[in-house]
mmCIF file of C-alpha atoms in Angstrom:
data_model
loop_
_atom_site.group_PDB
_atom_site.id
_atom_site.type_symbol
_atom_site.label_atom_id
_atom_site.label_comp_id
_atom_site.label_asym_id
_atom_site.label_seq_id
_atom_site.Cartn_x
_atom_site.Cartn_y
_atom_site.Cartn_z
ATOM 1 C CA UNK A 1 46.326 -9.948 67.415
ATOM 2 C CA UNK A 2 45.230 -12.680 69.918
ATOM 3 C CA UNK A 3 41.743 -12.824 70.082
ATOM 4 C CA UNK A 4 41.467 -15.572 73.041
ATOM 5 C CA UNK A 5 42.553 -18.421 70.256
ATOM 6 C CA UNK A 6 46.408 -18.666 70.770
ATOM 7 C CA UNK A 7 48.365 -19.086 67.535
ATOM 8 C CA UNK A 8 48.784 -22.351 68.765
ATOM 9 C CA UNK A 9 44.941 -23.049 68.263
ATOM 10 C CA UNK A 10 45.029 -21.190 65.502
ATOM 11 C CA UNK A 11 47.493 -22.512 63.458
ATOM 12 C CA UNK A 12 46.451 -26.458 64.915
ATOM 13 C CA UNK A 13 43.255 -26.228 63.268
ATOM 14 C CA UNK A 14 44.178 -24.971 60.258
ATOM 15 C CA UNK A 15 46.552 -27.788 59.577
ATOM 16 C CA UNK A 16 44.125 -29.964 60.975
ATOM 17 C CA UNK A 17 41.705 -28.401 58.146
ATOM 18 C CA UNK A 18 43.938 -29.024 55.435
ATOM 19 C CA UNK A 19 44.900 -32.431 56.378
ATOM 20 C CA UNK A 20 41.551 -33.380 55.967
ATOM 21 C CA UNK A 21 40.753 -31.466 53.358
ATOM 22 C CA UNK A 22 43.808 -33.833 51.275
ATOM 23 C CA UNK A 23 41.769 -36.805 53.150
ATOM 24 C CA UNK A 24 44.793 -37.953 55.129
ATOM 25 C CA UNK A 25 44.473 -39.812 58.517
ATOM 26 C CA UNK A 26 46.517 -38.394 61.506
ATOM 27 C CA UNK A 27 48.895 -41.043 61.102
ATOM 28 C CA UNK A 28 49.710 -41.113 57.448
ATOM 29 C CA UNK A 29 50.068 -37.771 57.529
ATOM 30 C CA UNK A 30 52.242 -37.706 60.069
ATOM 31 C CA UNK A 31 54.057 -40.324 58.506
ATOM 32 C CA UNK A 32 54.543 -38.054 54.950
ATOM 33 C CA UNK A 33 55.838 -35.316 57.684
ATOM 34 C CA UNK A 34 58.571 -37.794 59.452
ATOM 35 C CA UNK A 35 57.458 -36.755 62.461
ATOM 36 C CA UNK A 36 55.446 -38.836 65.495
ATOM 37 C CA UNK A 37 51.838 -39.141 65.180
ATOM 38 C CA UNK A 38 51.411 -37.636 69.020
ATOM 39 C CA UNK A 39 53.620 -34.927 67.903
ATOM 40 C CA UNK A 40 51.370 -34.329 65.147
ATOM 41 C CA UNK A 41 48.044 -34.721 67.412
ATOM 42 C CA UNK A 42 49.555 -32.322 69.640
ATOM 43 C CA UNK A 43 49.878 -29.599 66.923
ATOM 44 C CA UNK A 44 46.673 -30.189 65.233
ATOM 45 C CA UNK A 45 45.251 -29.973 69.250
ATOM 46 C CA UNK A 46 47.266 -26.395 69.314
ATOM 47 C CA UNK A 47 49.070 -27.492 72.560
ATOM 48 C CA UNK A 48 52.383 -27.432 70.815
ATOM 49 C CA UNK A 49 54.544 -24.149 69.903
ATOM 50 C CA UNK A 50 56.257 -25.827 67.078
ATOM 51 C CA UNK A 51 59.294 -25.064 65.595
ATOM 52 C CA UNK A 52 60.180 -23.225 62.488
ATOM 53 C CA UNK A 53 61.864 -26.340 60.721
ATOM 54 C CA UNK A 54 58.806 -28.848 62.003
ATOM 55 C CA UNK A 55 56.220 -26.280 60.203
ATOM 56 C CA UNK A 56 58.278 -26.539 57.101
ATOM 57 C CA UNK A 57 57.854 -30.547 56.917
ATOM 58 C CA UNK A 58 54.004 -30.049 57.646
ATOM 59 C CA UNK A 59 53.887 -27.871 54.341
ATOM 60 C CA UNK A 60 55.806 -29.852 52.706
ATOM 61 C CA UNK A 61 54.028 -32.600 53.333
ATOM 62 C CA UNK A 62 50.739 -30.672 52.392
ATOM 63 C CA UNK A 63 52.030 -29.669 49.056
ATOM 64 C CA UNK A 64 51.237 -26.070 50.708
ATOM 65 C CA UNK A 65 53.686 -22.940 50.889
ATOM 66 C CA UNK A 66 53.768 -22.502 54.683
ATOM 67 C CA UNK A 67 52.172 -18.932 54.072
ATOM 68 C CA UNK A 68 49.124 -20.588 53.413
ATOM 69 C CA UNK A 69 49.153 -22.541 56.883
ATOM 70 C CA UNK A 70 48.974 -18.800 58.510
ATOM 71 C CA UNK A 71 46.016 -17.751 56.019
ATOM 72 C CA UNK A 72 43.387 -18.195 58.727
ATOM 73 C CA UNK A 73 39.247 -17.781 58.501
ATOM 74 C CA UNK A 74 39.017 -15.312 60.592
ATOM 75 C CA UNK A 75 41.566 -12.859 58.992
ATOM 76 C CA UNK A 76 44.577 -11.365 61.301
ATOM 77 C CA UNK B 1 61.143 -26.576 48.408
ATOM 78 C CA UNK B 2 64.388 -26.591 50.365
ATOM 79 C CA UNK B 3 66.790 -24.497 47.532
ATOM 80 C CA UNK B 4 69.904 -24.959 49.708
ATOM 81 C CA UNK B 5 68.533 -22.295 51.743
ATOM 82 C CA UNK B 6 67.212 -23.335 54.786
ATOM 83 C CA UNK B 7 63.927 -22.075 55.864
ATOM 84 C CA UNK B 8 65.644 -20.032 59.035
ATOM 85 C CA UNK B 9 67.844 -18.747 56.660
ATOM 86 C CA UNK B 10 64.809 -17.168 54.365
ATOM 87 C CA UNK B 11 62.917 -16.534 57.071
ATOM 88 C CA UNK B 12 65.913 -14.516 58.537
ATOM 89 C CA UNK B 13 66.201 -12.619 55.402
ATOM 90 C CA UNK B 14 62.264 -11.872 55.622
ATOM 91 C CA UNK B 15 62.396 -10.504 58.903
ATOM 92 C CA UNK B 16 65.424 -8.735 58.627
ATOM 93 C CA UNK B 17 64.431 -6.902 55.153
ATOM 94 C CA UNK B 18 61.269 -6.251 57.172
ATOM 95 C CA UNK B 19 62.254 -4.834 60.146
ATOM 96 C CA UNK B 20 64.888 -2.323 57.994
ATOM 97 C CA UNK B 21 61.538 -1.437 55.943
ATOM 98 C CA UNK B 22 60.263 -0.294 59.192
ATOM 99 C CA UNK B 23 63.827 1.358 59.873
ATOM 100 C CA UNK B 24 63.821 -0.273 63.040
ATOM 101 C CA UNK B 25 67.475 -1.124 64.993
ATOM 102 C CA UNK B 26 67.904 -4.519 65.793
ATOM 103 C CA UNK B 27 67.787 -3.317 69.500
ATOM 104 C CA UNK B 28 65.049 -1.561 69.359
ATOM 105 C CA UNK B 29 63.184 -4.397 67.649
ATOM 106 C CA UNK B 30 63.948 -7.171 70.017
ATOM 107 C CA UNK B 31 62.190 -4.659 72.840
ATOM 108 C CA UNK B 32 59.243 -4.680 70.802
ATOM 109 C CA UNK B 33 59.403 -8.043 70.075
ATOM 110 C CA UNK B 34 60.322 -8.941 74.068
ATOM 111 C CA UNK B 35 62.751 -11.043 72.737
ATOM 112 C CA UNK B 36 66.656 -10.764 73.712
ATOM 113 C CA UNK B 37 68.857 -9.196 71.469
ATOM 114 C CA UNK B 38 71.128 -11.625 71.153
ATOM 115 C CA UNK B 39 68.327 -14.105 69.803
ATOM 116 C CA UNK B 40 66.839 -11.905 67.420
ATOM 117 C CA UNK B 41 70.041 -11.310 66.140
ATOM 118 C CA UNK B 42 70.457 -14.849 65.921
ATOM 119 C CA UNK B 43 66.706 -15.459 63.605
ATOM 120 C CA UNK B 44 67.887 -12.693 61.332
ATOM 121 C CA UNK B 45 71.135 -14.504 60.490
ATOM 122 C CA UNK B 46 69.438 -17.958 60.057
ATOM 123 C CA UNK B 47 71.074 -19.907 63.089
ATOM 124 C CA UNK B 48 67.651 -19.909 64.946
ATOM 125 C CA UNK B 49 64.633 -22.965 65.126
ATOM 126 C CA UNK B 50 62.627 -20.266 66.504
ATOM 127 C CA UNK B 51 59.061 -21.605 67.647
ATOM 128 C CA UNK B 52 55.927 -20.174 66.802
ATOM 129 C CA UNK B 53 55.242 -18.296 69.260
ATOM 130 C CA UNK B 54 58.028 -16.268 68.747
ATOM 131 C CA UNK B 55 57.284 -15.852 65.204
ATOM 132 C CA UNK B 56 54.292 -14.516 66.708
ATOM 133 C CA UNK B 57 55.757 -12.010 68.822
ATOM 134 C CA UNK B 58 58.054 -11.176 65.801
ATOM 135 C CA UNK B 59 54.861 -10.266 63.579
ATOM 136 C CA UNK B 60 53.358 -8.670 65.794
ATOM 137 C CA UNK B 61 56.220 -6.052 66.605
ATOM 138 C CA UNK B 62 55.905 -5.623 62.737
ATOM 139 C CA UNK B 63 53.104 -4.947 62.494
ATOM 140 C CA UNK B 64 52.409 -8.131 59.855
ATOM 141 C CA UNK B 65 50.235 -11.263 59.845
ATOM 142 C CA UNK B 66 52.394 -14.144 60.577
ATOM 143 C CA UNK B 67 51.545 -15.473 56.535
ATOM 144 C CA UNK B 68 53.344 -12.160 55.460
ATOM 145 C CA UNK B 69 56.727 -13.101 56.777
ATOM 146 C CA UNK B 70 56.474 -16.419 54.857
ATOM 147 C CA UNK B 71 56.031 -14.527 51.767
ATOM 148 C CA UNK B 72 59.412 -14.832 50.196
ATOM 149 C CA UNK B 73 60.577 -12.844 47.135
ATOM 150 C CA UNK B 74 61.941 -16.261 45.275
ATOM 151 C CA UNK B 75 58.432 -17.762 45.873
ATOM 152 C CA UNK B 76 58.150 -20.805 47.234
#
């Protein structure tokens, strides 16, 4: 189900997406998440395979169920 | 939105219930996955961080989109 954009990439952008779309900077956000702004750049950039436990705190700290961090435009 | 349960517990659960739906052996799962034994093993019973990636991997040897796995029956 890889169409060229990793899941990385994939799911990067959409977090990046819905961090903006709750008008949060990088580093407040990452802040809410307890986790390092770089950390969080990385992610958003899709050049880090993130954990399990480290996607939970970035939907938490989205107010999102983390199914909705894997609901991507184009559709799997 | 942590109800004692960890999320590699539920997500355990999720792919466990889901890979019996499928009647699928653990074994024979983890060579679909291309993932050790031993390790998926160790995601079903909750003891695993697993990375994204692998959750990949996981969804796609199910046959699922990644979102579907995160779809738990005592909804987030």
């Amino acid at each position: 189900m890889d169409d060229g954009n990793t899941i990385r990439q994939r799911f990067g952008s959409r977090v990046k997406d819905a961090r903006k779309a709750k008008r949060l900077s990088q580093e407040g956000f990452a802040d809410l998440c307890g986790l390092d702004r770089t950390y969080v750049g990385g992610v958003e950039r899709g050049e880090r395979n993130i954990s399990l436990e480290n996607i939970q705190k970035i939907a938490d700290a989205l107010g999102l169920p983390i199914a909705e961090l894997f609901r991507f435009p184009d559709a799997e």
